[in-house]
C-alpha cells in the first residue's frame, strides 16, 4: 500500500534535503567554491476548482534559504510547515474543507565569477488538506496527493488468497471471469479505481453483483460462500457503472470479509476520500 505521508491535523511538513556526498569546497583555477551559494525558494498555489469553498493555505514564516555551498554540506536539512485553517467539522453538511494546493520549489546558484543560474519550478508537490470526518479515519488531515496509492494482496496469503486470485484473474485473465464477453478489460492495475462512499450506490452495486452470482451458480444460501465482486462495490467502477467491466465469483465468506477489511484499512491509512484514485497489485 502506497503510504501518502499523512500530516497530523490540517498541517503538512515539507522537508528539504539536497546533499551530495564527499563535497570538497576549495579553490580551483579562477573559481573559489567557498564563495558559491545555492538557494531554495518555496511558493504555494491553491487550486480553487478542486477545493471546497474559501480554500486557504498558510505558508511558513521562512520560505527561502540561501547559503554558501559549505553550509549546505554541513547543514543539509530544513523543514517548512504548511497549514490550513481549521473551521471545525462541517462534513455533515457536505463541506469537507478540501484545500487542493501545489508547493513549488525554485532553485538558484550563484558564483562571483560566473552568470547566476536559476531553475523555476525545479520540483513541485501536490498537497490536499481536508476535514472529511470519520470516512477518512482521522477526522482531519493532509496528504501528498500525487502519491500512487495501492491495495496490495498476495495469492499466498491464506487469509485472502481467494480474493487475491479473483482480482488477479479479473485483471490479468478476464476471459476466466463472469460476466464473460470478448474484449473485457477491467481497471485497477494500469487504470485506477476511484473510491465511492455513497452507501446507497454501494448497496446497488452489491445487489447487481449478487444477482449475477445467483444467475451463474444458483442459490448458494446456507453455504459458507459469498459473492465476491471486483471492482469493489465501494468504487465508482462497480457493477452498476454500466459497461459490464466487472467480475463476480463465489468465495469463502471469511476470505471475502478479510479482503474487505484490507480495503477499508488501505482507505484509512492513505486518507482516500470519495473520488480519490487508487490501484490494485496482486503478488504471487
Tab-separated table of C-alpha atoms in Angstrom:
chain	number	residue	atom	x	y	z
A	1	UNK	CA	0.000	0.000	0.000
A	2	UNK	CA	1.443	3.329	-1.021
A	3	UNK	CA	1.513	5.489	2.085
A	4	UNK	CA	0.989	9.161	1.301
A	5	UNK	CA	2.887	10.879	4.105
A	6	UNK	CA	-0.079	11.946	6.217
A	7	UNK	CA	0.113	15.215	8.103
A	8	UNK	CA	-1.465	15.460	11.545
A	9	UNK	CA	-4.456	17.779	11.750
A	10	UNK	CA	-4.583	20.318	8.931
A	11	UNK	CA	-0.834	20.700	8.585
A	12	UNK	CA	1.896	19.143	6.498
A	13	UNK	CA	5.651	19.288	6.880
A	14	UNK	CA	7.799	19.639	3.790
A	15	UNK	CA	11.381	18.528	4.356
A	16	UNK	CA	14.171	19.656	2.065
A	17	UNK	CA	17.404	17.735	1.717
A	18	UNK	CA	19.687	18.336	-1.239
A	19	UNK	CA	23.035	16.801	-0.368
A	20	UNK	CA	25.912	15.321	-2.345
A	21	UNK	CA	28.375	13.121	-0.531
A	22	UNK	CA	32.069	13.963	-0.224
A	23	UNK	CA	31.820	17.634	-1.222
A	24	UNK	CA	35.224	19.315	-1.257
A	25	UNK	CA	34.929	23.105	-1.076
A	26	UNK	CA	38.146	24.630	-2.376
A	27	UNK	CA	39.653	26.955	-4.962
A	28	UNK	CA	40.157	25.571	-8.498
A	29	UNK	CA	41.631	27.909	-11.099
A	30	UNK	CA	39.702	31.177	-11.114
A	31	UNK	CA	36.810	29.686	-9.152
A	32	UNK	CA	36.629	29.764	-5.372
A	33	UNK	CA	33.956	27.262	-4.383
A	34	UNK	CA	33.930	28.617	-0.851
A	35	UNK	CA	32.074	31.616	-2.304
A	36	UNK	CA	29.438	29.688	-4.257
A	37	UNK	CA	25.877	29.993	-3.000
A	38	UNK	CA	22.862	27.761	-3.535
A	39	UNK	CA	19.348	28.947	-2.821
A	40	UNK	CA	15.904	27.393	-2.494
A	41	UNK	CA	12.645	29.290	-2.538
A	42	UNK	CA	9.174	27.801	-1.984
A	43	UNK	CA	5.794	29.166	-3.074
A	44	UNK	CA	2.254	27.815	-2.997
A	45	UNK	CA	-0.735	27.967	-5.315
A	46	UNK	CA	-4.268	26.975	-4.310
A	47	UNK	CA	-6.419	25.180	-6.892
A	48	UNK	CA	-9.888	26.591	-6.298
A	49	UNK	CA	-11.528	24.365	-8.909
A	50	UNK	CA	-10.851	21.176	-6.941
A	51	UNK	CA	-11.219	22.713	-3.470
A	52	UNK	CA	-14.200	23.380	-1.262
A	53	UNK	CA	-15.369	26.985	-0.650
A	54	UNK	CA	-12.871	29.532	0.704
A	55	UNK	CA	-9.688	27.397	0.418
A	56	UNK	CA	-6.643	28.796	2.175
A	57	UNK	CA	-3.053	27.724	2.838
A	58	UNK	CA	-0.826	29.449	5.385
A	59	UNK	CA	2.847	29.478	4.398
A	60	UNK	CA	5.626	29.127	6.980
A	61	UNK	CA	7.379	32.287	8.132
A	62	UNK	CA	10.548	31.353	6.229
A	63	UNK	CA	10.170	30.138	2.638
A	64	UNK	CA	13.636	30.909	1.286
A	65	UNK	CA	17.109	29.731	2.182
A	66	UNK	CA	20.344	30.874	0.540
A	67	UNK	CA	23.650	29.551	1.867
A	68	UNK	CA	27.257	29.063	0.901
A	69	UNK	CA	27.976	25.633	-0.551
A	70	UNK	CA	29.920	24.600	2.535
A	71	UNK	CA	26.989	25.453	4.808
A	72	UNK	CA	24.660	23.263	2.740
A	73	UNK	CA	27.174	20.443	3.117
A	74	UNK	CA	27.289	20.651	6.897
A	75	UNK	CA	23.601	21.556	7.428
A	76	UNK	CA	21.604	19.927	4.609
A	77	UNK	CA	18.200	19.815	6.332
A	78	UNK	CA	15.475	22.378	6.772
A	79	UNK	CA	11.732	21.962	7.195
A	80	UNK	CA	8.680	24.009	6.282
A	81	UNK	CA	5.232	23.509	7.813
A	82	UNK	CA	2.134	24.484	5.833
A	83	UNK	CA	-1.276	24.743	7.472
A	84	UNK	CA	-4.873	25.360	6.501
A	85	UNK	CA	-7.448	26.997	8.800
A	86	UNK	CA	-9.452	24.596	10.976
A	87	UNK	CA	-13.051	25.805	10.935
A	88	UNK	CA	-14.455	22.874	12.871
A	89	UNK	CA	-16.393	19.897	11.480
A	90	UNK	CA	-18.714	20.738	8.566
A	91	UNK	CA	-18.612	17.405	6.728
A	92	UNK	CA	-22.191	16.562	7.758
A	93	UNK	CA	-23.347	19.448	5.519
A	94	UNK	CA	-21.194	18.257	2.611
A	95	UNK	CA	-18.283	20.652	3.167
A	96	UNK	CA	-15.142	18.584	3.735
A	97	UNK	CA	-12.993	21.741	3.726
A	98	UNK	CA	-10.803	20.296	0.977
A	99	UNK	CA	-7.937	22.546	0.001
A	100	UNK	CA	-6.007	21.397	-3.066
A	101	UNK	CA	-2.694	23.155	-3.468
A	102	UNK	CA	0.719	22.917	-5.064
A	103	UNK	CA	4.066	23.629	-3.404
A	104	UNK	CA	6.610	24.889	-5.937
A	105	UNK	CA	10.374	24.875	-5.403
A	106	UNK	CA	12.660	27.268	-7.300
A	107	UNK	CA	16.439	26.715	-7.251
A	108	UNK	CA	19.219	29.169	-7.943
A	109	UNK	CA	23.019	29.033	-7.927
A	110	UNK	CA	25.403	31.974	-7.802
A	111	UNK	CA	29.156	32.323	-8.290
A	112	UNK	CA	31.184	35.558	-8.168
A	113	UNK	CA	32.904	34.698	-11.459
A	114	UNK	CA	30.001	33.236	-13.433
A	115	UNK	CA	26.494	34.086	-14.531
A	116	UNK	CA	23.903	33.176	-11.960
A	117	UNK	CA	21.693	30.203	-12.780
A	118	UNK	CA	18.097	29.686	-11.730
A	119	UNK	CA	15.586	26.922	-12.297
A	120	UNK	CA	11.968	27.892	-11.784
A	121	UNK	CA	9.679	25.014	-10.783
A	122	UNK	CA	12.573	22.631	-10.276
A	123	UNK	CA	10.338	20.477	-8.068
A	124	UNK	CA	6.686	20.514	-7.097
A	125	UNK	CA	4.402	18.646	-4.699
A	126	UNK	CA	0.617	18.476	-4.759
A	127	UNK	CA	-0.975	18.529	-1.306
A	128	UNK	CA	-4.531	18.334	-0.006
A	129	UNK	CA	-5.963	19.422	3.319
A	130	UNK	CA	-9.380	18.214	4.432
A	131	UNK	CA	-11.770	17.813	7.360
A	132	UNK	CA	-13.665	14.872	5.888
A	133	UNK	CA	-14.708	13.324	9.186
A	134	UNK	CA	-14.961	9.605	10.034
A	135	UNK	CA	-14.999	8.446	6.393
A	136	UNK	CA	-11.276	9.273	6.313
A	137	UNK	CA	-10.339	7.605	9.607
A	138	UNK	CA	-8.770	10.544	11.400
A	139	UNK	CA	-11.336	13.306	11.096
A	140	UNK	CA	-8.875	15.816	9.604
A	141	UNK	CA	-5.514	15.552	7.912
A	142	UNK	CA	-3.264	16.285	4.972
A	143	UNK	CA	-1.691	14.186	2.218
A	144	UNK	CA	0.762	14.447	-0.648
A	145	UNK	CA	-1.923	13.761	-3.234
A	146	UNK	CA	0.412	12.757	-6.102
A	147	UNK	CA	1.498	9.611	-4.250
A	148	UNK	CA	0.363	6.428	-6.005
A	149	UNK	CA	-1.900	4.582	-3.576
A	150	UNK	CA	-2.055	0.787	-3.904
A	151	UNK	CA	-4.003	-2.017	-2.343
A	152	UNK	CA	-1.613	-4.986	-2.260
A	153	UNK	CA	-2.853	-8.559	-1.828
A	154	UNK	CA	-0.958	-11.832	-2.092
A	155	UNK	CA	-2.233	-15.064	-3.616
A	156	UNK	CA	-0.144	-16.828	-0.964
A	157	UNK	CA	-1.849	-15.089	1.955
A	158	UNK	CA	-4.206	-17.732	3.429
A	159	UNK	CA	-6.495	-15.031	4.782
A	160	UNK	CA	-7.277	-13.534	1.350
A	161	UNK	CA	-5.893	-15.977	-1.228
A	162	UNK	CA	-9.301	-16.499	-2.850
A	163	UNK	CA	-9.972	-12.758	-3.057
A	164	UNK	CA	-6.484	-12.185	-4.452
A	165	UNK	CA	-6.880	-14.895	-7.092
A	166	UNK	CA	-10.227	-13.474	-8.152
A	167	UNK	CA	-8.762	-9.985	-8.590
A	168	UNK	CA	-5.710	-11.420	-10.384
A	169	UNK	CA	-7.942	-13.250	-12.864
A	170	UNK	CA	-10.129	-10.188	-13.358
A	171	UNK	CA	-7.123	-8.012	-14.203
A	172	UNK	CA	-4.820	-10.497	-15.939
A	173	UNK	CA	-7.195	-13.179	-17.269
A	174	UNK	CA	-10.641	-11.598	-17.667
A	175	UNK	CA	-11.720	-14.379	-20.029
A	176	UNK	CA	-11.919	-16.614	-16.928
A	177	UNK	CA	-14.400	-14.331	-15.209
A	178	UNK	CA	-18.168	-13.692	-15.272
A	179	UNK	CA	-19.930	-11.950	-16.867
A	180	UNK	CA	-17.979	-13.176	-19.876
A	181	UNK	CA	-17.626	-11.350	-23.168
A	182	UNK	CA	-14.913	-10.810	-25.760
A	183	UNK	CA	-12.520	-7.944	-25.104
A	184	UNK	CA	-13.437	-7.363	-21.452
A	185	UNK	CA	-10.770	-5.252	-19.712
A	186	UNK	CA	-11.132	-4.496	-16.009
A	187	UNK	CA	-9.339	-1.498	-14.414
A	188	UNK	CA	-7.235	-1.382	-11.275
A	189	UNK	CA	-3.701	-2.153	-12.452
A	190	UNK	CA	-2.964	0.356	-15.235
A	191	UNK	CA	-6.065	2.480	-14.911
A	192	UNK	CA	-7.082	3.437	-11.371
A	193	UNK	CA	-10.216	2.699	-9.427
A	194	UNK	CA	-11.950	5.553	-7.587
A	195	UNK	CA	-13.444	5.354	-4.128
A	196	UNK	CA	-17.229	5.556	-3.710
A	197	UNK	CA	-18.615	6.386	-0.261
A	198	UNK	CA	-22.336	6.736	-1.024
A	199	UNK	CA	-23.929	3.778	0.871
A	200	UNK	CA	-26.960	3.652	-1.432
A	201	UNK	CA	-24.805	3.372	-4.558
A	202	UNK	CA	-22.682	0.739	-2.828
A	203	UNK	CA	-25.839	-1.224	-1.996
A	204	UNK	CA	-26.945	-1.132	-5.643
A	205	UNK	CA	-23.529	-2.406	-6.732
A	206	UNK	CA	-23.781	-5.331	-4.315
A	207	UNK	CA	-27.343	-6.152	-5.335
A	208	UNK	CA	-26.451	-6.327	-9.026
A	209	UNK	CA	-23.357	-8.441	-8.302
A	210	UNK	CA	-25.308	-10.885	-6.122
A	211	UNK	CA	-27.968	-11.167	-8.817
A	212	UNK	CA	-25.236	-12.095	-11.306
A	213	UNK	CA	-23.803	-14.705	-8.890
A	214	UNK	CA	-27.259	-16.253	-8.497
A	215	UNK	CA	-27.789	-16.366	-12.250
A	216	UNK	CA	-24.489	-18.231	-12.760
A	217	UNK	CA	-24.234	-20.545	-9.713
A	218	UNK	CA	-27.798	-20.722	-8.488
A	219	UNK	CA	-28.880	-20.482	-4.854
A	220	UNK	CA	-25.833	-20.649	-2.572
A	221	UNK	CA	-27.609	-19.543	0.592
A	222	UNK	CA	-26.881	-21.743	3.590
A	223	UNK	CA	-23.304	-22.338	2.458
A	224	UNK	CA	-20.080	-20.693	3.603
A	225	UNK	CA	-19.784	-18.982	0.215
A	226	UNK	CA	-20.324	-15.317	-0.543
A	227	UNK	CA	-20.458	-13.344	-3.781
A	228	UNK	CA	-17.154	-11.531	-4.247
A	229	UNK	CA	-17.122	-8.651	-6.720
A	230	UNK	CA	-14.353	-6.764	-8.433
A	231	UNK	CA	-14.127	-3.830	-8.899
A	232	UNK	CA	-15.301	-3.387	-5.347
A	233	UNK	CA	-18.779	-2.138	-4.510
A	234	UNK	CA	-17.108	0.835	-2.811
A	235	UNK	CA	-15.695	2.111	-6.121
A	236	UNK	CA	-17.154	4.184	-8.933
A	237	UNK	CA	-16.227	1.318	-11.273
A	238	UNK	CA	-18.565	-1.128	-9.508
A	239	UNK	CA	-21.036	-3.376	-11.306
A	240	UNK	CA	-23.703	-0.683	-11.836
A	241	UNK	CA	-21.370	1.558	-13.843
A	242	UNK	CA	-22.984	0.186	-16.977
A	243	UNK	CA	-20.045	-1.125	-19.024
A	244	UNK	CA	-20.091	-4.686	-17.588
A	245	UNK	CA	-16.360	-4.418	-16.883
A	246	UNK	CA	-16.603	-6.264	-13.596
A	247	UNK	CA	-16.342	-9.805	-12.273
A	248	UNK	CA	-18.177	-11.895	-9.683
A	249	UNK	CA	-17.113	-15.156	-8.070
A	250	UNK	CA	-18.218	-17.298	-5.133
A	251	UNK	CA	-15.526	-17.463	-2.443
A	252	UNK	CA	-15.327	-18.343	1.250
A	253	UNK	CA	-17.133	-15.760	3.375
A	254	UNK	CA	-14.225	-15.370	5.798
A	255	UNK	CA	-11.875	-14.649	2.885
A	256	UNK	CA	-14.322	-12.144	1.444
A	257	UNK	CA	-14.581	-10.382	4.803
A	258	UNK	CA	-10.812	-10.248	5.280
A	259	UNK	CA	-10.398	-8.743	1.809
A	260	UNK	CA	-12.950	-6.064	2.631
A	261	UNK	CA	-11.125	-5.242	5.857
A	262	UNK	CA	-7.853	-4.837	3.949
A	263	UNK	CA	-9.528	-2.480	1.505
A	264	UNK	CA	-11.011	-0.335	4.276
A	265	UNK	CA	-7.681	-0.246	6.114
A	266	UNK	CA	-5.986	0.966	2.943
A	267	UNK	CA	-8.581	3.723	2.582
A	268	UNK	CA	-7.945	4.856	6.160
A	269	UNK	CA	-4.149	4.553	6.082
A	270	UNK	CA	-3.867	6.633	2.922
A	271	UNK	CA	-6.764	9.003	3.606
A	272	UNK	CA	-8.573	8.043	0.397
A	273	UNK	CA	-11.670	10.233	0.057
A	274	UNK	CA	-14.678	9.985	-2.246
A	275	UNK	CA	-13.482	10.078	-5.851
A	276	UNK	CA	-9.799	9.608	-4.988
A	277	UNK	CA	-7.904	7.206	-7.283
A	278	UNK	CA	-6.082	4.074	-6.171
A	279	UNK	CA	-4.570	0.979	-7.769
A	280	UNK	CA	-4.547	-2.731	-7.012
A	281	UNK	CA	-1.499	-5.002	-7.082
A	282	UNK	CA	-1.678	-8.772	-6.691
A	283	UNK	CA	1.531	-10.567	-5.758
A	284	UNK	CA	2.244	-14.283	-6.047
